[in-house]
Short mmCIF file of C-alpha atoms and ligand atoms in Angstrom, two decimals:
data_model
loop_
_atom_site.label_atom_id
_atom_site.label_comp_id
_atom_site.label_asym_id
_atom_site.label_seq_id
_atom_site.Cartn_x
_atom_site.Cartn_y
_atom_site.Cartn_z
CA UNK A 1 27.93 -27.19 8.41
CA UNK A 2 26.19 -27.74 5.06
CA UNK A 3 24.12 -31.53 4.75
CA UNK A 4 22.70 -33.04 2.18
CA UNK A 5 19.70 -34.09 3.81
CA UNK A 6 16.44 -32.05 5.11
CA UNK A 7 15.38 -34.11 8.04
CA UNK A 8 13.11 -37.41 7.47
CA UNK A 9 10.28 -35.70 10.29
CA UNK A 10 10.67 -32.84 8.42
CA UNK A 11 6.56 -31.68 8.10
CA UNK A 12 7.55 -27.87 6.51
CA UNK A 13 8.32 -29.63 3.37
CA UNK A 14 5.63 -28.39 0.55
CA UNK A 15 5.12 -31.32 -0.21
CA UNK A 16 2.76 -31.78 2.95
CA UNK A 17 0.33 -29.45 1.37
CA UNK A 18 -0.70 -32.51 -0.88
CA UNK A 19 -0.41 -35.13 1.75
CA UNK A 20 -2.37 -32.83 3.91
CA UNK A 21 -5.02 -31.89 1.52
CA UNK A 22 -5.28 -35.72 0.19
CA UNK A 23 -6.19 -36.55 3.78
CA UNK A 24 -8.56 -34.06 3.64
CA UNK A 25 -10.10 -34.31 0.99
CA UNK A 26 -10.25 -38.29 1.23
CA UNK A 27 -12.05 -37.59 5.29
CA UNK A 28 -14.64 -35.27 3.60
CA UNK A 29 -15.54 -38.16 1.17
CA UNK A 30 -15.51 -40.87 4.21
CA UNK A 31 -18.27 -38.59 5.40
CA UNK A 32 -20.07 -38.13 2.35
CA UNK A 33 -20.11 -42.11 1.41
CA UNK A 34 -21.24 -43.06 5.32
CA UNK A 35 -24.21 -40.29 4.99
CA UNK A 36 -25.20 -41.77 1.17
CA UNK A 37 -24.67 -45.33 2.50
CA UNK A 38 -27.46 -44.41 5.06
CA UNK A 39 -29.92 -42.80 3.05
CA UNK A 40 -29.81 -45.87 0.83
CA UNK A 41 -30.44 -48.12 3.65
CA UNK A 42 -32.87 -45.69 5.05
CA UNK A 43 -34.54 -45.17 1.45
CA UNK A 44 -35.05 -49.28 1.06
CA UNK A 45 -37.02 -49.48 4.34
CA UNK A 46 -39.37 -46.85 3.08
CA UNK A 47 -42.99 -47.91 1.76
CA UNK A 48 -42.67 -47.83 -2.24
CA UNK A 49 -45.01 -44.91 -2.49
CA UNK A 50 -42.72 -42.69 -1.03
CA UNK A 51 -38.84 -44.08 -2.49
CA UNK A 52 -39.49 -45.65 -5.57
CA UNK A 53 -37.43 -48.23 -6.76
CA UNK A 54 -35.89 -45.88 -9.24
CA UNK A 55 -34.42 -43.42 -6.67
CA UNK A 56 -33.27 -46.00 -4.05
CA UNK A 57 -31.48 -47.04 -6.98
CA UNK A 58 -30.09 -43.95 -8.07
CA UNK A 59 -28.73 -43.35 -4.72
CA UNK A 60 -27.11 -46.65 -4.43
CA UNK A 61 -25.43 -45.97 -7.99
CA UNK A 62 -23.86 -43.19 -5.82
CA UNK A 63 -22.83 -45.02 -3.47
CA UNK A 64 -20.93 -47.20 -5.59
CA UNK A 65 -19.04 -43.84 -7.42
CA UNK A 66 -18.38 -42.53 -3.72
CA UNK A 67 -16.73 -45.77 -3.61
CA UNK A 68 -14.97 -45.66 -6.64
CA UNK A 69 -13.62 -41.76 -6.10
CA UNK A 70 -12.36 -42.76 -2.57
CA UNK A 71 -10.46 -45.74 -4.44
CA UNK A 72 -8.63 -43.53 -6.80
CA UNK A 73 -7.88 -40.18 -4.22
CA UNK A 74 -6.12 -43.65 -2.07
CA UNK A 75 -4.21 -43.71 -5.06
CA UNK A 76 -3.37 -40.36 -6.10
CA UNK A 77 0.48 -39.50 -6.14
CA UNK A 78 2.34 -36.90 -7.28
CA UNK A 79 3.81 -37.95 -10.47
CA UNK A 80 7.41 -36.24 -11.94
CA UNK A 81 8.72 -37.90 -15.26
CA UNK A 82 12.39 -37.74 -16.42
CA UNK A 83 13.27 -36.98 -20.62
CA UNK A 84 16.05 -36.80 -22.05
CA UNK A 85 18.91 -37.96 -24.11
CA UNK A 86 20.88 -41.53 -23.42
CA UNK A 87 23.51 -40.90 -20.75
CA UNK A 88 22.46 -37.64 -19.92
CA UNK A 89 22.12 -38.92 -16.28
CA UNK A 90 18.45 -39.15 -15.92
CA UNK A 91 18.50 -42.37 -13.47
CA UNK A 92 21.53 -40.76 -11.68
CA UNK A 93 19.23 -37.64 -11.12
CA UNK A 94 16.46 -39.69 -9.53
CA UNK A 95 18.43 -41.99 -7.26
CA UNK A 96 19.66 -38.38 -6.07
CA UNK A 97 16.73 -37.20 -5.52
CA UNK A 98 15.91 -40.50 -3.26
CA UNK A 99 19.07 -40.31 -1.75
CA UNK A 100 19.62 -43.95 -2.48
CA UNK A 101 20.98 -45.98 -5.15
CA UNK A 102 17.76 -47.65 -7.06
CA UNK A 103 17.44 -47.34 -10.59
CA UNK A 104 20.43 -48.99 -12.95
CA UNK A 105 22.86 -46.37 -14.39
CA UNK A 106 25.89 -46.37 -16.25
CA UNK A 107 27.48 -45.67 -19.27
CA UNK A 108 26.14 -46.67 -22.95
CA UNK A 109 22.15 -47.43 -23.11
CA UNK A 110 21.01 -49.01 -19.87
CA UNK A 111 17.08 -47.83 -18.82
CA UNK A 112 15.37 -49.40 -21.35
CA UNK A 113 11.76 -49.17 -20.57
CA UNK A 114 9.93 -46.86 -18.24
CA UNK A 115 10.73 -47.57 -14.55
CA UNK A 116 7.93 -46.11 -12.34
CA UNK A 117 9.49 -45.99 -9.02
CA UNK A 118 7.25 -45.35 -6.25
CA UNK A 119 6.84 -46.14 -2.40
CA UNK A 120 5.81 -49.72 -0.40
CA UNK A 121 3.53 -49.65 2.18
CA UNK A 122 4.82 -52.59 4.29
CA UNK A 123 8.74 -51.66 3.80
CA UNK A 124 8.92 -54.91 0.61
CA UNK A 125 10.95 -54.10 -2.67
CA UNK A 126 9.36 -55.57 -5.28
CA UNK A 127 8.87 -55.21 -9.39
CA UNK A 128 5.78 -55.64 -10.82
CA UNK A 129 5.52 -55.57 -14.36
CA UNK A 130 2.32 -54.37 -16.56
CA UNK A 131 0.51 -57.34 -17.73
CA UNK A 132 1.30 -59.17 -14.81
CA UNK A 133 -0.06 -58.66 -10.62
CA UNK A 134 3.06 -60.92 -9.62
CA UNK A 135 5.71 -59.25 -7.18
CA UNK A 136 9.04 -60.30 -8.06
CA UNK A 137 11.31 -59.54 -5.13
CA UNK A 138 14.34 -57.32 -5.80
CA UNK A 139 16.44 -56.29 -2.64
CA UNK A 140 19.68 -54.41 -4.88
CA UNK A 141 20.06 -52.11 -7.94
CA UNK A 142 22.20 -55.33 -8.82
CA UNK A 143 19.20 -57.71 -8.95
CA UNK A 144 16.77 -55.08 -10.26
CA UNK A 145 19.06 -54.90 -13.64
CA UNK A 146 19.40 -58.40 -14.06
CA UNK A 147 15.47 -58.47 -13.60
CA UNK A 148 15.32 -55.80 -16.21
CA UNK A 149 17.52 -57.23 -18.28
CA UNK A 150 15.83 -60.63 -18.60
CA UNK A 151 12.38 -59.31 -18.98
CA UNK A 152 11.99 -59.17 -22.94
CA UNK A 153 9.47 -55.67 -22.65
CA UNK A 154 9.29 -53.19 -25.07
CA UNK A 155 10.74 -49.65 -24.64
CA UNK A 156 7.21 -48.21 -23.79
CA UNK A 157 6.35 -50.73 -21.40
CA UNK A 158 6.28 -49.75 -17.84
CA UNK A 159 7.68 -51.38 -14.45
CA UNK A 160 6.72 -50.77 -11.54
CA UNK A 161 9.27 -50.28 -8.78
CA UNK A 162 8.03 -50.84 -5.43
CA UNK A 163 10.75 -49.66 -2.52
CA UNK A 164 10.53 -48.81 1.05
CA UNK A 165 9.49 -45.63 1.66
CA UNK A 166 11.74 -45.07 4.94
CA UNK A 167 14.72 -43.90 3.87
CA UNK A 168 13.72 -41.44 1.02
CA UNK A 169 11.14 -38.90 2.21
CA UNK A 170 9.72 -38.17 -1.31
CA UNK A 171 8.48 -41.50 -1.70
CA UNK A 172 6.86 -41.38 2.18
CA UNK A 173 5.20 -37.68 0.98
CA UNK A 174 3.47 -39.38 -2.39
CA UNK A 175 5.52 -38.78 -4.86
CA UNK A 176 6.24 -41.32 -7.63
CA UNK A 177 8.85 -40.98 -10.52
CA UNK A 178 8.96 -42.32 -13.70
CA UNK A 179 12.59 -43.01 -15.32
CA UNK A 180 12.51 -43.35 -19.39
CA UNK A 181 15.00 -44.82 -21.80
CA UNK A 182 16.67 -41.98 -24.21
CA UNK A 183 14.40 -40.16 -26.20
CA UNK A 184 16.79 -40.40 -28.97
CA UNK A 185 16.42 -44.43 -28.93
CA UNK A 186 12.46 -44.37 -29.69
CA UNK A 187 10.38 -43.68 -32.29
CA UNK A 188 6.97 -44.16 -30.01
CA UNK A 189 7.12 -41.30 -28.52
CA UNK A 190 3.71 -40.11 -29.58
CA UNK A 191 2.84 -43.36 -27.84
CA UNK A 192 5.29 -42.81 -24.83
CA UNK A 193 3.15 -39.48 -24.08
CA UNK A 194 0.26 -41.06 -24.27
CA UNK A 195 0.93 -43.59 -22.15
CA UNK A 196 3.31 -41.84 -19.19
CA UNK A 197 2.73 -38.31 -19.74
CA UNK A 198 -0.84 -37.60 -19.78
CA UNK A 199 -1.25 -37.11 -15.82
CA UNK A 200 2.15 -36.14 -15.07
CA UNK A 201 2.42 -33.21 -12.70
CA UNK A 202 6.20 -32.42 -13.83
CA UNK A 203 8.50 -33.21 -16.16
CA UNK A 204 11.76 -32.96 -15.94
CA UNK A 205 14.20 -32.73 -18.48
CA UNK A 206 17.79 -33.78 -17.76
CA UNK A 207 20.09 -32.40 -20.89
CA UNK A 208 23.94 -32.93 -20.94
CA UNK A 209 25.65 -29.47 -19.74
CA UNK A 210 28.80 -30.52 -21.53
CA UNK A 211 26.82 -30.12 -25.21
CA UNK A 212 23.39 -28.20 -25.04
CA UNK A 213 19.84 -28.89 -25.80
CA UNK A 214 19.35 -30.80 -28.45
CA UNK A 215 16.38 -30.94 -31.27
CA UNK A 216 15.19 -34.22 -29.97
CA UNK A 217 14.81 -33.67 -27.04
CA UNK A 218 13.39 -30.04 -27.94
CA UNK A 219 10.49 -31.95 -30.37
CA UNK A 220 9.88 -34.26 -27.49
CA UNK A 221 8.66 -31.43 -25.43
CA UNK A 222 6.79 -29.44 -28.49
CA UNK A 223 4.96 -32.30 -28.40
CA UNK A 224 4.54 -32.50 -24.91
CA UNK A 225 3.10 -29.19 -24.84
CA UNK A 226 0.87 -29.41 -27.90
CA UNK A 227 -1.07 -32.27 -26.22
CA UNK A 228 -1.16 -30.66 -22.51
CA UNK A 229 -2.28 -27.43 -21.44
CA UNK A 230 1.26 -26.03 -20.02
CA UNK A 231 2.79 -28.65 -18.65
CA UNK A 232 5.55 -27.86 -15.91
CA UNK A 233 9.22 -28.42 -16.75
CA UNK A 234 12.28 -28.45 -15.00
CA UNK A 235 15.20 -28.40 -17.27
CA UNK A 236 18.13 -29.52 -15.41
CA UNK A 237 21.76 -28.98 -17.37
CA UNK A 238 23.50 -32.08 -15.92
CA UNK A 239 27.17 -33.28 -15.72
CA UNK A 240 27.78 -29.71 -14.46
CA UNK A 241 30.96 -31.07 -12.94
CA UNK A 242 32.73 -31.58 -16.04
CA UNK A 243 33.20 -27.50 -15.99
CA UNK A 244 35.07 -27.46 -13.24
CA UNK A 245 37.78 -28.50 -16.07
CA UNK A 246 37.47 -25.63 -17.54
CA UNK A 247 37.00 -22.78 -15.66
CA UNK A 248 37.74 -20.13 -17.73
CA UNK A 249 34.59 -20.61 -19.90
CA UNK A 250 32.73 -21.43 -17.05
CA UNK A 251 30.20 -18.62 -16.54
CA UNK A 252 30.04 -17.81 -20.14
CA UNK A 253 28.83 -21.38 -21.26
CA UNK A 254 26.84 -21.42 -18.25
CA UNK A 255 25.09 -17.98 -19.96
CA UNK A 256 24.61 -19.55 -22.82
CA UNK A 257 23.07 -22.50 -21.36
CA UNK A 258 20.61 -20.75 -19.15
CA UNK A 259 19.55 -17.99 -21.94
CA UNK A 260 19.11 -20.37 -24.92
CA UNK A 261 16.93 -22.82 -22.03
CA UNK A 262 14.86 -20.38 -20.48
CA UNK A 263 14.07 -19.12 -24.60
CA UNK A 264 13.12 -23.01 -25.18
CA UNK A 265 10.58 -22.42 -21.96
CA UNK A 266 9.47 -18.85 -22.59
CA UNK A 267 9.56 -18.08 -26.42
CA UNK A 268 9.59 -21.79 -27.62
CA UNK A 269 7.44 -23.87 -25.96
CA UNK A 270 5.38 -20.01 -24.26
CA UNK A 271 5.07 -22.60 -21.22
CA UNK A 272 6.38 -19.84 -18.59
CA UNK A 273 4.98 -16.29 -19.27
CA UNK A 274 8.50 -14.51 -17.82
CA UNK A 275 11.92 -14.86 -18.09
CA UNK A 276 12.81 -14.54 -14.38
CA UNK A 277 10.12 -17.64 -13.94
CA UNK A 278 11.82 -19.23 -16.01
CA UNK A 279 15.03 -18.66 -14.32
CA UNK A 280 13.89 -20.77 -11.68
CA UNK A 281 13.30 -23.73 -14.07
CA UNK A 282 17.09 -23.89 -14.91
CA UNK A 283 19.52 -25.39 -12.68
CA UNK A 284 23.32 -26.63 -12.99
CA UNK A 285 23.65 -29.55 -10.95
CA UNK A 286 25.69 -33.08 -11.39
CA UNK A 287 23.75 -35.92 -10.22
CA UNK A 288 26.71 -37.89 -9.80
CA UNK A 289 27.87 -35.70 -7.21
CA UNK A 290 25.05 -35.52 -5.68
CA UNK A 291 24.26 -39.42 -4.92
CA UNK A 292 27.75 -39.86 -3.72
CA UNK A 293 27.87 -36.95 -0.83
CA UNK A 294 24.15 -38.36 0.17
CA UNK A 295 25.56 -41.52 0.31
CA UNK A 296 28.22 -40.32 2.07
CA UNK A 297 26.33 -38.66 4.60
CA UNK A 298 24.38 -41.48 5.65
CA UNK A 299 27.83 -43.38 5.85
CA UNK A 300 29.38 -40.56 7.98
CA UNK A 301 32.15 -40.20 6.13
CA UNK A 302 33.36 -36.75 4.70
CA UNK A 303 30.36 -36.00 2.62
CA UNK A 304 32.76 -35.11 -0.64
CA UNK A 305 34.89 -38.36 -0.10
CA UNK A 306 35.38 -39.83 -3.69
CA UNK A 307 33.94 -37.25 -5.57
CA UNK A 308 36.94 -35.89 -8.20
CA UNK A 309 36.04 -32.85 -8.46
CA UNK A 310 35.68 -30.41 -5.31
CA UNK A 311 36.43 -27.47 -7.23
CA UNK A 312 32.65 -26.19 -6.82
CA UNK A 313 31.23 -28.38 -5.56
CA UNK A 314 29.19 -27.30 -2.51
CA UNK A 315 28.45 -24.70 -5.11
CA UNK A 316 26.68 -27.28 -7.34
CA UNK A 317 25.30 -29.37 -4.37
CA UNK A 318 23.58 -26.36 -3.26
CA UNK A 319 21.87 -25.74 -6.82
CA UNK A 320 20.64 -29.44 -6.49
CA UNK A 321 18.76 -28.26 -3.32
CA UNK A 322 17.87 -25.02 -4.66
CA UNK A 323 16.06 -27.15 -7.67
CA UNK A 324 14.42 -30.04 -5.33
CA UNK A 325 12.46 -26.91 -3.30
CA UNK A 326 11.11 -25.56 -6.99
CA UNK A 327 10.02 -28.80 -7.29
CA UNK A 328 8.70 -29.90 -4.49
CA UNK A 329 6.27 -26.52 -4.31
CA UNK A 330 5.79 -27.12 -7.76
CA UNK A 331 4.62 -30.72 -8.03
CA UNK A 332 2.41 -30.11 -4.52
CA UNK A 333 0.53 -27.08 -5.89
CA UNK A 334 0.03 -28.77 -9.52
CA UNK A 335 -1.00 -32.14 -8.19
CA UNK A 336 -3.51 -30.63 -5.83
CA UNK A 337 -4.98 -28.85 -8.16
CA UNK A 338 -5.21 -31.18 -11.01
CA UNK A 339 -6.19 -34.30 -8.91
CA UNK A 340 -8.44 -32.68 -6.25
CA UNK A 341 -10.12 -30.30 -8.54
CA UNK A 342 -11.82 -33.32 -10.29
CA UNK A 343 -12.39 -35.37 -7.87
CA UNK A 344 -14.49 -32.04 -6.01
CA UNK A 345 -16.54 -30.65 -8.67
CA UNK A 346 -17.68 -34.68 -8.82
CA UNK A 347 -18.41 -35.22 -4.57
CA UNK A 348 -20.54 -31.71 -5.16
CA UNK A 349 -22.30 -33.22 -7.97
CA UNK A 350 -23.17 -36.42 -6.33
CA UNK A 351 -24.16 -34.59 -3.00
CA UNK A 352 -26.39 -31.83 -4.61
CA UNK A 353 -27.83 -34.94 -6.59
CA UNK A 354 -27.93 -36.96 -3.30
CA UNK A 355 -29.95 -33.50 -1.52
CA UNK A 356 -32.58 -33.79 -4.28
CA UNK A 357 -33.60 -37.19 -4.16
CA UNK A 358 -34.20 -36.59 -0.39
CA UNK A 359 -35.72 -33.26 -0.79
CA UNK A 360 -38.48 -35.09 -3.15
CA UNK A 361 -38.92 -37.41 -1.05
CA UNK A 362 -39.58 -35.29 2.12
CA UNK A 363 -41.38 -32.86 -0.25
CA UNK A 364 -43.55 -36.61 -1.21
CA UNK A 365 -44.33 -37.44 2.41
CA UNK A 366 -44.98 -33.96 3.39
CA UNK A 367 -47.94 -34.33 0.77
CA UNK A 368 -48.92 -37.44 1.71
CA UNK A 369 -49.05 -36.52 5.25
CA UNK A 370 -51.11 -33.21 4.66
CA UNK A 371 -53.71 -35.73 2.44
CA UNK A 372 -54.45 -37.65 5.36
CA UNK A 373 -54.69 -34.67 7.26
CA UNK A 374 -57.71 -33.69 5.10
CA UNK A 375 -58.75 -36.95 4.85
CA UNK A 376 -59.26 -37.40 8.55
CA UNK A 377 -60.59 -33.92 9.20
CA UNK A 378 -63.54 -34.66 6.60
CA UNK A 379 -63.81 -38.04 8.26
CA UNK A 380 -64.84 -36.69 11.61
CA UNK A 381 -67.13 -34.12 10.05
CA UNK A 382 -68.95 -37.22 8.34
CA UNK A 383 -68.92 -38.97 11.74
CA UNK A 384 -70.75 -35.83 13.66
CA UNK A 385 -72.96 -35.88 10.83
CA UNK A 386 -73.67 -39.86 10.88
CA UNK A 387 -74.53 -38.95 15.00
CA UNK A 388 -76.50 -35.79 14.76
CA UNK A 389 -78.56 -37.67 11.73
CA UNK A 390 -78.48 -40.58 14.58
CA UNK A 391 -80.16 -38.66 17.25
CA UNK A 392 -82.48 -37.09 15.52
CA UNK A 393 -83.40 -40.89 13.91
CA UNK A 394 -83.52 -42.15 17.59
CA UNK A 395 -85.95 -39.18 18.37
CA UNK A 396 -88.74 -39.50 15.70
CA UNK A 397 -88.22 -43.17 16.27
CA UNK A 398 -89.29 -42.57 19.77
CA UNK A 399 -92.12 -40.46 19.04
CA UNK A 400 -93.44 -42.99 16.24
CA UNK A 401 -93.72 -45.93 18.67
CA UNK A 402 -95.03 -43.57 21.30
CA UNK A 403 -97.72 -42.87 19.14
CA UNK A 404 -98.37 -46.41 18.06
CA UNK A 405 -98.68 -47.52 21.78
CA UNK A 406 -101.34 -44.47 21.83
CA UNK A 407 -103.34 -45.71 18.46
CA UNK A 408 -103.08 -49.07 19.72
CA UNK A 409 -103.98 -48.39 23.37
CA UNK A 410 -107.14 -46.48 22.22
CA UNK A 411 -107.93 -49.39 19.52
CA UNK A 412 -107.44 -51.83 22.48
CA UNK A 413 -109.69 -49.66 24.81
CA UNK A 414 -112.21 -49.23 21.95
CA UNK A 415 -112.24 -52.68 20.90
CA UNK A 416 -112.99 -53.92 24.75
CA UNK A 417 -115.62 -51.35 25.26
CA UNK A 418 -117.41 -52.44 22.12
P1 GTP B 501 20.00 -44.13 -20.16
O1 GTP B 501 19.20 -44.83 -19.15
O2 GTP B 501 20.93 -45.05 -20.83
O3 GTP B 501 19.18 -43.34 -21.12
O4 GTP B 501 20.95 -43.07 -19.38
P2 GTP B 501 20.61 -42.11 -18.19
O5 GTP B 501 20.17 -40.80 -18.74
O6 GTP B 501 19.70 -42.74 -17.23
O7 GTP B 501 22.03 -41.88 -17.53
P3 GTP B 501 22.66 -42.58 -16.26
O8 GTP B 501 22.07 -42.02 -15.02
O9 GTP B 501 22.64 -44.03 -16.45
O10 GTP B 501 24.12 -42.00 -16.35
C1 GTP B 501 24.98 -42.33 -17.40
C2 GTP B 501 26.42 -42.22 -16.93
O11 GTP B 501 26.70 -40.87 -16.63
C3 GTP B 501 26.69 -42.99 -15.65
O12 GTP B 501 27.97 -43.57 -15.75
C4 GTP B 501 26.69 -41.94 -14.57
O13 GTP B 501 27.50 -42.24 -13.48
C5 GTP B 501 27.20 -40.73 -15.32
N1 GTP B 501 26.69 -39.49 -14.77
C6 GTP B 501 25.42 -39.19 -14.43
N2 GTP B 501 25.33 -37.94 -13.94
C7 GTP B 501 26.58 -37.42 -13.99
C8 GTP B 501 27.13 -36.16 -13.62
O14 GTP B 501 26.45 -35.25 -13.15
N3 GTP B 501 28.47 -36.00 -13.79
C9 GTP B 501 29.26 -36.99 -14.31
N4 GTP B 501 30.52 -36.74 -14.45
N5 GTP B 501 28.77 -38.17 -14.67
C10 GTP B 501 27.45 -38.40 -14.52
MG1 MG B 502 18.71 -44.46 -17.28
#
C-alpha cells in the first residue's frame, strides 16, 4: 500500500524540531520581556537617588528590543529557494512538495518574478506584492497567473503568496518557498542573491535530467557560495520520467548524472566535505509525476491514473519522498540554528545587561541603607550625650539656686538683725 502523503497530524516530522524550538524559544522571551517590563515600572517608582533617569531608561530601551526580537522570532520561517534553468520544472517541484496545484507552470517562460509562497493564518489566499500592503484575493492557480501576468514587476521583484495552510503540512510547520524565474533569463543575479538568498536555509536546485548541469546554473551557485558560508543544496535531476524511454541507458546516464553532481557539491563548490553526503543531496525525481498521484490521492482515484509513464514510477515517487525527509531534517536543523542562535546570544545580552542595572541598584540602596544605619547610631550617641550633659546641667543648677536661697537667707537674716 504505498501513499503519497505522510499524515496532516503527523508530529514525528523534523520539521517539529523548529516549530517546537520557535515556541520555545519565543515562551523564554515572553518571560524575559514581562520580568524587564516590571523592573522598568518598578525602577520609575524609585526615588531618583537610587534609579537614575539614565538607567530607568536604559532598561526601557530593552524593553523595546525584547519587543522587537519577539516580533521577528513570530516571524521566523524556514525558508527553501528554487534555481534553475527555464522549464526545468521548478514550480512543478514546489506545488509537489505542497501537494497542491499553486504556482503557474507550463511550457516556454512562465514564473517571471520571485513568488514567495508561504502559509495564511485565517485560511484567505491572497497576493501581496512588495511596494504595496494591499491583499489582492486569488482563489485558483488560474487567477493567480492572470494576476501575475498583469502586474508589470520586474524579474527580481518578489510576491508574496499567501495560501491556506490546511491542506499542505509544510506550510502549517513554517516553511516558506520561494519560486524564481530561469536563471538563464536574468542578468541580476548578483542582485537576485542579494535580495532572496541571503537568509535562505536551502536551496534547491532543480536541473533538467534529460541534458545535465549546465554552466549557468553552475555560476549561479559559485556565486551563491562565495557570498554564504556553505550554503545547503539540494540538487534535484528533474524530468526523470523521460528515461523511462530509454531504458537501456538508464543507469548509466543516471551515473553520470549523480557523479558529475555530487563533484559540483564536493570538489566544485567544497560545500559537502564527503562524497557519500553528498549522495544524499542528489535525487531523480519527476515533479510532474509527483503532483498528479498527490492529486490523485486526495481524489481517490488510482494514485498513477493519467500519469504516461508507469514504467518506474513508484520507483521515482519513492525518491521524491526519500528527498523531502533530507530536506525536511535539513532545513529544521539549519533554520534553528541560524535564526535562534542570534536571536539567543542577543536575550543573554540584554538579560546579563538587565542583572547589572539591578545589581547597582541594590548594591546603591544597600549603601544608602548602611549610611543611615551609621547615621542613626551616632545620632543616639549624641542624644545620651545631650541627656547625661542635661542631668548633670539640672544638678549644678540645683545646687547654684540652693546656695543662693542660703546667701540670700543669711543676707535677709543679717539685714533684719541689723
Ligand atoms: P519557468 O518558470 O518558466 O522558469 O519554468 P519552471 O522551471 O518553473 O518549470 P515548470 O514547473 O513551469 O515546468 C515546465 C513544464 O515542464 C511544464 O509543462 C511541466 O508540466 C513540465 N514538467 C515539470 N516537471 C516535469 C517532469 O518531471 N516530467 C515531465 N515530463 N514534465 C515536467
Ligand atoms: Mg516556474
Amino acid at each position: 500500500h504505498l501513499t503519497t502523503s505522510r499524515t496532516l497530524s503527523n508530529t514525528a516530522s523534523p520539521l517539529q524540531i523548529f516549530v517546537r524550538a520557535k515556541k520555545k524559544i519565543n515562551d523564554i522571551f515572553a518571560d524575559i520581556e514581562s520580568y524587564s517590563e516590571e523592573s522598568f515600572y518598578f525602577l520609575e517608582e524609585l526615588p531618583k537617588n537610587l534609579a537614575n533617569k539614565g538607567t530607568v531608561e536604559e532598561i526601557g530601551t530593552y524593553v523595546k528590543k525584547l519587543q522587537a526580537i519577539r516580533y521577528v522570532l513570530s516571524r521566523d520561517h524556514m525558508k527553501c529557494v528554487f534555481f534553475g534553468r527555464t522549464s526545468n520544472g521548478k514550480s512543478s517541484v514546489i506545488n509537489a512538495m505542497l501537494r497542491e496545484k499553486i504556482l503557474p507552470s507550463g511550457i516556454g517562460h512562465t514564473t517571471n518574478c520571485f513568488l514567495q509562497v508561504e502559509g495564511s493564518e485565517n485560511g484567505d489566499s491572497y497576493l501581496i506584492t512588495e511596494d504595496s500592503d494591499e491583499k489582492q484575493n486569488v482563489k485558483s492557480v488560474a487567477q493567480l497567473a492572470h494576476a501575475l501576468c498583469t502586474e508589470k514587476i520586474g524579474c527580481s521583484a518578489l510576491m508574496r503568496v499567501v495560501w491556506p495552510k490546511d491542506k499542505c503540512p509544510l506550510l502549517r510547520d513554517d516553511v516558506v518557498f520561494v519560486d524564481s524565474p530561469g536563471i538563464d533569463v536574468s542578468p541580476n543575479l548578483d542582485e537576485w542573491i542579494d535580495k532572496h538568498c541571503v537568509d535562505a536555509d536551502v536551496f534547491v536546485l532543480v536541473a533538467n535530467a534529460e541534458s545535465t548541469l549546465m554552466l549557468t546554473e553552475k555560476n549561479f551557485f559559485h556565486k551563491v557560495s562565495s557570498r554564504l558560508s556553505k550554503p545547503n543544496i539540494f540538487i534535484l535531476n528533474n524530468r526523470w520520467d523521460a528515461s523511462a524511454n530509454e531504458p537501456e541507458y538508464l543507469e548509466e546516464v543516471k551515473k553520470q548524472h549523480l557523479q558529475r553532481s555530487v563533484d559540483f557539491l564536493v570538489n566544485e563548490l567544497k560545500v559537502i566535505s564527503s562524497k557519500e553526503e553528498a549522495e544524499n543531496r542528489v535525487f531523480f525525481v519527476s515533479a510532474k509525476e509527483v503532483l498528479q498521484a498527490r492529486l490523485n490521492e486526495q481524489k481517490k482515484v488510482p494514485i498513477h491514473s493519467g500519469i504516461a509513464m508507469t514504467e518506474g514510477f513508484f520507483g521515482r515517487l519513492h525518491e521524491f519522498e526519500n528527498f523531502e525527509k533530507q530536506f525536511e531534517e535539513c532545513i529544521s536543523r539549519s533554520a534553528v540554528r541560524t535564526k535562534f542562535d542570534h536571536h539567543t546570544s542577543r536575550g543573554k545580552l540584554i538579560v546579563s545587561n538587565i542583572r547589572m542595572c539591578m545589581e547597582n541598584i541594590r548594591e546603591t540602596s544597600l549603601k544608602k541603607s548602611e549610611e543611615l544605619q551609621g547615621q542613626k547610631v551616632e545620632l543616639s550617641r549624641a542624644i545620651e550625650e545631650t541627656e547625661r550633659q542635661m542631668l548633670l546641667v539640672t544638678k549644678e543648677a540645683k545646687n547654684r539656686i540652693r546656695n543662693m536661697v542660703e546667701e540670700v537667707e543669711i543676707k535677709v537674716s543679717k539685714a533684719l538683725s541689723e
